XYZ file of C-alpha atoms in Angstrom:
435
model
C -44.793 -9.010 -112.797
C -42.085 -9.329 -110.420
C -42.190 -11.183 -107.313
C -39.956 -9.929 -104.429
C -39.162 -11.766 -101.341
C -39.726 -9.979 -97.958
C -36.625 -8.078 -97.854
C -36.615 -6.792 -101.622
C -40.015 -5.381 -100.817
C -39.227 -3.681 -97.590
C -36.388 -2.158 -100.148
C -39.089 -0.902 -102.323
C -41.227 0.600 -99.227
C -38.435 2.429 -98.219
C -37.308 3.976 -101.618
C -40.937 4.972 -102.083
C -40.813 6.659 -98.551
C -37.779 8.143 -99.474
C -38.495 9.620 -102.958
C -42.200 10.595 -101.288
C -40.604 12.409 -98.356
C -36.846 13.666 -98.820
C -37.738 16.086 -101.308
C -39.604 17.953 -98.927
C -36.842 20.118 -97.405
C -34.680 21.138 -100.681
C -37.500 20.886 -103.800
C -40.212 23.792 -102.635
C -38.009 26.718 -104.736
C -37.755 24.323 -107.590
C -41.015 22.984 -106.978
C -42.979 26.465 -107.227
C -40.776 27.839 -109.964
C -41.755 24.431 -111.513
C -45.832 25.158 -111.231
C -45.627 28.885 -112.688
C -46.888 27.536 -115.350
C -49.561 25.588 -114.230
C -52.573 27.319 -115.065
C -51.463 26.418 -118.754
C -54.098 25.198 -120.762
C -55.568 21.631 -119.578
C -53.652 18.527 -120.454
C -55.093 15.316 -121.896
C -53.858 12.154 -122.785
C -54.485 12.698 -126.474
C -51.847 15.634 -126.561
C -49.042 12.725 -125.413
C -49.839 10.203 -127.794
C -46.666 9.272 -128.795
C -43.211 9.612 -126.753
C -41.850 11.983 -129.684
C -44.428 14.750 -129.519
C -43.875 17.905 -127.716
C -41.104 17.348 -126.032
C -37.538 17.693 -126.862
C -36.170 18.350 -123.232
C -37.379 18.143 -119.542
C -37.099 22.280 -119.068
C -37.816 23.952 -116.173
C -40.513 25.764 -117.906
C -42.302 22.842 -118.623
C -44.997 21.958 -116.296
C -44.892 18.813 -113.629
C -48.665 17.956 -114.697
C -47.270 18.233 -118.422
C -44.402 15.738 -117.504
C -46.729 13.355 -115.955
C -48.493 12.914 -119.125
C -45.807 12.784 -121.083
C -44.213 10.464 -119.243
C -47.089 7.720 -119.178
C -47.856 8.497 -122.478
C -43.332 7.351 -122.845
C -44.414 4.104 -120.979
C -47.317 3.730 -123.226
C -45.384 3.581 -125.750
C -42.577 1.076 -124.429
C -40.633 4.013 -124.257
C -39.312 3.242 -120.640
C -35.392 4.899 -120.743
C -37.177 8.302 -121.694
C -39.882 7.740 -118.989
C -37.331 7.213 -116.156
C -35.054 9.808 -117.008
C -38.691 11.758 -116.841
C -39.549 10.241 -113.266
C -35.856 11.446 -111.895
C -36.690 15.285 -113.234
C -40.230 14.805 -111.792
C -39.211 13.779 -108.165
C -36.888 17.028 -107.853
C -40.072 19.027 -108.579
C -42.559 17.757 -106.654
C -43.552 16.959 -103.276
C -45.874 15.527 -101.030
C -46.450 18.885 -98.958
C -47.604 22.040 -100.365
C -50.343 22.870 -103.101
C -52.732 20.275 -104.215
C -51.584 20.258 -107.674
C -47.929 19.326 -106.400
C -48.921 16.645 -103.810
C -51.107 14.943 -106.765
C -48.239 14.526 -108.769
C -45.916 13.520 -106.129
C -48.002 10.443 -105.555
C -48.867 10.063 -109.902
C -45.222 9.868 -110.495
C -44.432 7.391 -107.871
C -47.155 5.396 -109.284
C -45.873 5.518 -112.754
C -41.955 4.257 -111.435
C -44.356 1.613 -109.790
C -45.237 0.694 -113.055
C -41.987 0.967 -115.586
C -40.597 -1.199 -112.051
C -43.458 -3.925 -112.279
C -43.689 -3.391 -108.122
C -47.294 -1.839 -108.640
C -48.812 -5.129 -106.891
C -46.226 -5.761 -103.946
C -46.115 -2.223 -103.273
C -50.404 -2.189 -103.111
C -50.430 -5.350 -100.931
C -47.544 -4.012 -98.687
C -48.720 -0.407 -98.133
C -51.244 -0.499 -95.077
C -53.787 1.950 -93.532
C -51.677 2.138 -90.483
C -53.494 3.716 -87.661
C -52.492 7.352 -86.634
C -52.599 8.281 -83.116
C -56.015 9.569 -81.802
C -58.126 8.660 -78.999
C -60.466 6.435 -81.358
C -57.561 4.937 -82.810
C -59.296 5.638 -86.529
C -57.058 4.148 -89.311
C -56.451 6.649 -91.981
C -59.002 5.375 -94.281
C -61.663 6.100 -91.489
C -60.278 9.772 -91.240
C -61.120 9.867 -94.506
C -64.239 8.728 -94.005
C -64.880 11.088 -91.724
C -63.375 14.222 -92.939
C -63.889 14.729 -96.766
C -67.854 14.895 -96.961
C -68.360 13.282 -100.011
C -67.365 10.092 -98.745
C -69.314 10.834 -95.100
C -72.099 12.214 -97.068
C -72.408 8.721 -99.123
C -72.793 6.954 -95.913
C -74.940 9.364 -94.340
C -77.335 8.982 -97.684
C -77.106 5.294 -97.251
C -78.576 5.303 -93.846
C -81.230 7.790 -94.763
C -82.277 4.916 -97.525
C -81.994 2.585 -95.067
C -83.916 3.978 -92.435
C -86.545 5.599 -95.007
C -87.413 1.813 -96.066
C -87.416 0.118 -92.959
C -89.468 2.533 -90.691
C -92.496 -0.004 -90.209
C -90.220 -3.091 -89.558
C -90.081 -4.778 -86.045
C -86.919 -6.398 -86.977
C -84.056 -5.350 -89.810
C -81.433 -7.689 -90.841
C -78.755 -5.221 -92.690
C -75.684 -7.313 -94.521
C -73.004 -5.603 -95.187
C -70.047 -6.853 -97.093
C -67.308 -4.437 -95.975
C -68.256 -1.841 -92.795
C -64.878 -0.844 -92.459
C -63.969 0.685 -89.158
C -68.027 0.538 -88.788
C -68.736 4.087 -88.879
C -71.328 4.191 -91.002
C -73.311 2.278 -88.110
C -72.467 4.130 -85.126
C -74.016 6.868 -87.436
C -77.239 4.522 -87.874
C -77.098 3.779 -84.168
C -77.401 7.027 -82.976
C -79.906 8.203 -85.474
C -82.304 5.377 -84.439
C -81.746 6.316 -81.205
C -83.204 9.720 -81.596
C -86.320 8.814 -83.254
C -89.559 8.749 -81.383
C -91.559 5.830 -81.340
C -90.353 1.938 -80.982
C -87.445 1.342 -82.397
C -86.714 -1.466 -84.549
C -84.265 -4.628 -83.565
C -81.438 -4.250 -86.038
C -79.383 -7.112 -86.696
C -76.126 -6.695 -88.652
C -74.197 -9.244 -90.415
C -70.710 -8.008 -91.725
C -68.450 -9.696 -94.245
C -64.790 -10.334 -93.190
C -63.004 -10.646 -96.398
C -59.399 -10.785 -95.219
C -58.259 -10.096 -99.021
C -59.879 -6.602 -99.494
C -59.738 -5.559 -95.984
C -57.670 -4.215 -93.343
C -58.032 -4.240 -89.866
C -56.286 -3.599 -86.883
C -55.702 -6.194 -83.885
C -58.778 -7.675 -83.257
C -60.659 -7.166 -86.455
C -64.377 -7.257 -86.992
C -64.840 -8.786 -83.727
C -63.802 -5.424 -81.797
C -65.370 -3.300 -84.334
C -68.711 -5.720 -83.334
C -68.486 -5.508 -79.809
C -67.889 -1.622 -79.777
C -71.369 -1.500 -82.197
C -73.031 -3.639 -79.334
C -71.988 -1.736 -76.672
C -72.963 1.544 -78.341
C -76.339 0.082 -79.086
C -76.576 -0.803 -75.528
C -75.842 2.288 -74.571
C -78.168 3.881 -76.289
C -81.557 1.287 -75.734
C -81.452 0.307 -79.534
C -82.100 -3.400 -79.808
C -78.986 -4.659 -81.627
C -76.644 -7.980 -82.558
C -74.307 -8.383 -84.441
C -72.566 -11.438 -86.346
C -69.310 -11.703 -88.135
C -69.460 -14.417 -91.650
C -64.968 -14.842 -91.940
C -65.003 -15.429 -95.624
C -63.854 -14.451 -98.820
C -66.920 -12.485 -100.721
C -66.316 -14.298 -103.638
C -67.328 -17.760 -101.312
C -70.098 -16.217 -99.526
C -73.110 -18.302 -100.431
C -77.071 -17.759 -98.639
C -76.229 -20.330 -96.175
C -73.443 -18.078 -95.152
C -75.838 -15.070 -93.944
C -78.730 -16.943 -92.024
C -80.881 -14.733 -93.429
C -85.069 -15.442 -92.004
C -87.294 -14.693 -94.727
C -90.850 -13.473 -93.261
C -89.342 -12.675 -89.799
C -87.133 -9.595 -90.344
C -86.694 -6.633 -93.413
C -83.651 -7.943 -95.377
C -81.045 -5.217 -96.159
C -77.908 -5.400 -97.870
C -75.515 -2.292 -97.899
C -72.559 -2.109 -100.459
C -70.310 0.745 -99.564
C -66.978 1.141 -101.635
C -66.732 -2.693 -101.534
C -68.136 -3.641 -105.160
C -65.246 -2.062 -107.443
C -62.979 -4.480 -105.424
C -65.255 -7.875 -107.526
C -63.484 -8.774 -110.488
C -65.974 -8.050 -113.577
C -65.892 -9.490 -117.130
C -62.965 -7.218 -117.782
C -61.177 -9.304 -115.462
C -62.705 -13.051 -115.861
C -65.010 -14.622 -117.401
C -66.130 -15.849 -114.320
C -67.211 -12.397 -113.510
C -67.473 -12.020 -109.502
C -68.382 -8.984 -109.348
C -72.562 -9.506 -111.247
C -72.334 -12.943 -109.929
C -72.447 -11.288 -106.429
C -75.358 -8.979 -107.450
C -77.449 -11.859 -108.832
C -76.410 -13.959 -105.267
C -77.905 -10.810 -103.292
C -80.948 -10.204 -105.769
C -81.634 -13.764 -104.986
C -81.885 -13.261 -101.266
C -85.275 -11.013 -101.931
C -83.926 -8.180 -100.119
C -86.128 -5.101 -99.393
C -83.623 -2.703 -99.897
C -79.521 -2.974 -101.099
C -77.250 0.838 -101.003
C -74.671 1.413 -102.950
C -71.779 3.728 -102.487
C -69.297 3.765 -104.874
C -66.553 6.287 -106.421
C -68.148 8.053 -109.763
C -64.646 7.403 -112.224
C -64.383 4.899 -114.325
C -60.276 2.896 -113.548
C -62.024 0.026 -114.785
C -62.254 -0.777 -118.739
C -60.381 2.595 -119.510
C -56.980 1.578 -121.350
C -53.926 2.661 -119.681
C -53.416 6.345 -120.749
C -57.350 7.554 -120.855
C -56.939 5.838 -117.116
C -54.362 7.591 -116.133
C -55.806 11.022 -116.724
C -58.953 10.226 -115.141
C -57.042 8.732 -111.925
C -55.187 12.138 -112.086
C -57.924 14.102 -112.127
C -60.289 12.289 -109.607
C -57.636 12.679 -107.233
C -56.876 16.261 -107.716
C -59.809 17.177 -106.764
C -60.030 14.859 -103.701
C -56.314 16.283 -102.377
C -58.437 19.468 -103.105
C -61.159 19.134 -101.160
C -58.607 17.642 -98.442
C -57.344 20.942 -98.106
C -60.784 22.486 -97.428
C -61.585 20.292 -94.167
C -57.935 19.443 -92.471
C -55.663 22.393 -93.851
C -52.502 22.457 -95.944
C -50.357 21.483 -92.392
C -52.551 18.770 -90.815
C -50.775 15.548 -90.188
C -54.074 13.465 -90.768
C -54.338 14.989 -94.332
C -50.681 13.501 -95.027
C -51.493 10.269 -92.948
C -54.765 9.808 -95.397
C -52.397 11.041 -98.768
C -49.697 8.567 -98.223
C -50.705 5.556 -96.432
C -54.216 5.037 -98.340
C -54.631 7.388 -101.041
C -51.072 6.587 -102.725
C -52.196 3.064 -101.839
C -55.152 3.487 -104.163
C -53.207 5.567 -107.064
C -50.612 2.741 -107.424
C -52.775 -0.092 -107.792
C -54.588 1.816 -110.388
C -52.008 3.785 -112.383
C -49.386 0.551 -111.802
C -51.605 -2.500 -112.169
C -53.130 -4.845 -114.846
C -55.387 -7.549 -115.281
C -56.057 -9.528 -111.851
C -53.700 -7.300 -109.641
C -55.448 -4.255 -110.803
C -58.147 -4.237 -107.521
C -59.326 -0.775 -107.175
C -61.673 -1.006 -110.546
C -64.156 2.136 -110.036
C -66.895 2.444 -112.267
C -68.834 5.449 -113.622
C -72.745 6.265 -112.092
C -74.285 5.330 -115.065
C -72.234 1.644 -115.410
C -73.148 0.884 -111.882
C -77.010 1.342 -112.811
C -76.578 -0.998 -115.940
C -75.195 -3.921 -113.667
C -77.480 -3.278 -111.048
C -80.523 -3.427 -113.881
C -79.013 -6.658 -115.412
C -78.918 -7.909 -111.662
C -82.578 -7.561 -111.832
C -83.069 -4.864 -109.532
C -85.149 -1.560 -109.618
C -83.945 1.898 -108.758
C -85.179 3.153 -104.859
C -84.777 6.486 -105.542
C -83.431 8.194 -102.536
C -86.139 10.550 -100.572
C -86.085 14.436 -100.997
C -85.935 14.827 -96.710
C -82.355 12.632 -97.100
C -81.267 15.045 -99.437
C -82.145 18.172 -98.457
C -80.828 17.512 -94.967
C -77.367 16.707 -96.613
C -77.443 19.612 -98.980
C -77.682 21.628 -95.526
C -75.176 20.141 -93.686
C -72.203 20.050 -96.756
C -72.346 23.579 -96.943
C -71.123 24.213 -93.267
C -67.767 22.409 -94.603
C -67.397 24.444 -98.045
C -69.621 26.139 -101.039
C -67.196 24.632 -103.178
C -68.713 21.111 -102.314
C -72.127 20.058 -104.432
C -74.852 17.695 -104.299
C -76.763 16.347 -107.590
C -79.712 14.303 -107.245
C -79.730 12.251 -110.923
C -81.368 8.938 -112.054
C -82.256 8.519 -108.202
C -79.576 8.778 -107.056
C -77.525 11.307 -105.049
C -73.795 12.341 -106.226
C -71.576 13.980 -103.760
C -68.506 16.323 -106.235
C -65.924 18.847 -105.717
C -66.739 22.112 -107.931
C -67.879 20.322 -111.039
C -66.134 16.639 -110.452
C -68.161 14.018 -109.141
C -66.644 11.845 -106.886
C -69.062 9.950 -105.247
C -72.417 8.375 -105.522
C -74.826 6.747 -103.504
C -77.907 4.999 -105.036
C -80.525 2.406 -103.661
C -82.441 -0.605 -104.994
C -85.084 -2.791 -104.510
């Protein structure tokens, strides 16, 4: 990996602006002539598996999605003169407006230069969530949050868990190891708020990992005080603490937890696939934290996670399943903010892009966004020692009513108790609780 001094990276920003955003006024006849051929029978990594196979020119006719494969399948292969000269045809073709299809490879292609460049981990590190201009001051991620259901919906399933287990408690102590911008509790906030009946004192404790997340002026402190205010606003009993730590060093004595006083919660929401696993380290973080948290005798612990697997899959089966995850988010993008919306390209380019370099352009320790499949998360959580919770019909069927009013196209799948939020017939998300 190369290391780059302030400057050198600033450099590197700006080319990757540039190559993201100047083809945007001359590429869109080149660009569409480009995708005629599009509907072309599905790619796979398998078809690319060695630099020499079906191509013997960069045509027109052939493709962008083709030349993205082709192209990681050159670097694969150590092939990296062929791949460039690949990237430089690709970044005429493609751009970051436009159909789904050509956005997705706009951002796959930058990814792969990331990688031939070794700049995959500066670049990660150095591209931020910057905060668009609204009236909440939401940083991109949160409009992502908020806008593309299957992420909302995983919250919103989350809380129903929560609230389903804890209805009988006089006091609830929810940890949470990343809350974000701390939607997902203004959310909980206002649903307690509505019920009949006393309502429970909540106390939440939230995890300030300066490594994994990003924050604007203030951090967890302002996003604390906003929570309290809202929960005075609305008569719900409510505190909230902030543990500064890495997770990694977060220990019991960290989280004052009071056994036999209050319902212990813990909520993990798109925070584990940050933990280092065995892949990674022996030392393997990211069970060690599960075992920590099992150890805490919790009543409940939510997790919401991406359904793909970047983790274990070698570089070329990983690519393809990056490129097709994100297709169908960009996709669904479309459905809620609109091919023109300038929060669609604020979420795209500062923390989707973000996401799609560190995975397409990363290895070993500087590879952070490790996703894992459904089905691998309920195998750790198992060795962890925990039970599945499965999530109650009324939480689902009140989410299956309210994702339709954003598109049919959008699906809910209740499986292994668990509830998985897609596009069409790709997964994307899952919630699941424990016990």
């Amino acid at each position: 990996m190369i290391d780059y001094d302030d400057a050198q990276m600033k450099l590197k920003l700006q080319e990757l602006e540039h190559a993201l955003l100047d083809n945007d006024d001359d590429s869109d006849n080149n660009y569409n002539n480009g995708m005629e051929t599009e509907n072309e029978t599905e790619d796979s990594p398998k078809e690319y598996s060695s630099s020499g196979s079906i191509f013997s020119s960069t045509s027109v006719a052939t493709s962008p999605k083709s030349l993205l494969f082709a192209c990681a399948a050159s670097i694969q292969n150590g092939n990296f003169a062929e791949a460039s000269h690949m990237i430089n045809v690709l970044r005429q073709r493609v751009s970051i407006q436009g159909e789904p299809s050509g956005r997705i490879a706009a951002y796959m292609v930058e990814a792969l230069a990331a990688r031939v460049e070794s700049s995959g981990r500066g670049l990660y590190k150095a591209l931020k969530c910057k905060e668009p201009p609204s009236s909440d001051r939401l940083s991109a991620m949160q409009v992502l949050f908020e806008v593309c259901p299957c992420f909302r919906f995983g919250f919103m399933a989350a809380n129903g868990a929560i609230l389903e287990a804890c209805k009988d408690e006089n006091r609830v102590h929810i940890i949470d190891f990343d809350i974000n911008q701390g939607s997902q509790y203004y959310t909980l906030l206002q649903t307690l708020a509505k019920t009949s009946g006393r309502r429970p004192h909540v106390r939440l404790t939230g995890v300030d990992d300066p490594e994994s997340v990003q924050r604007g002026v203030g951090g967890l402190t302002v996003i604390g005080q906003r929570l309290e205010q809202l929960a005075k606003d609305l008569r719900v009993p409510f505190e909230f603490h902030a543990v500064t730590s890495e997770t990694a060093l977060v220990s019991p004595s960290t989280l004052d937890c009071q056994p036999g006083e209050e319902a212990l919660v813990v909520n993990f929401a798109f925070q584990l696939h940050h933990m280092p696993d065995e892949s990674v380290s022996t030392v393997n973080l990211r069970d060690r934290l599960l075992r920590m948290v099992k150890g805490l005798n919790p009543k409940l612990v939510t997790v919401v996670e991406q359904d793909v697997n970047t983790n274990t899959a070698p570089f070329l089966i990983r690519f393809g399943e990056a490129y097709d995850y994100y297709s169908a988010v960009f996709e669904s993008l479309d459905a809620t903010l609109g091919r023109d919306s300038q929060d669609r390209v604020n979420v795209e380019k500062q923390c989707l892009a973000r996401d799609i370099i560190n995975v397409v352009a990363c290895e070993g320790e500087e590879r952070i966004e490790r996703y894992e499949v459904a089905g691998k998360w309920r195998a750790r959580m198992s060795m962890a020692g925990f039970s599945s919770s499965p999530i109650g019909r009324n939480v689902s069927g009140e989410i299956r009513k309210l994702i339709k009013e954003y598109s049919d196209r959008y699906t809910v799948k209740e499986e292994n108790g668990g509830l998985h939020f897609g596009w069409e017939d790709k997964m994307l998300i899952v919630c699941s609780a424990w016990m």
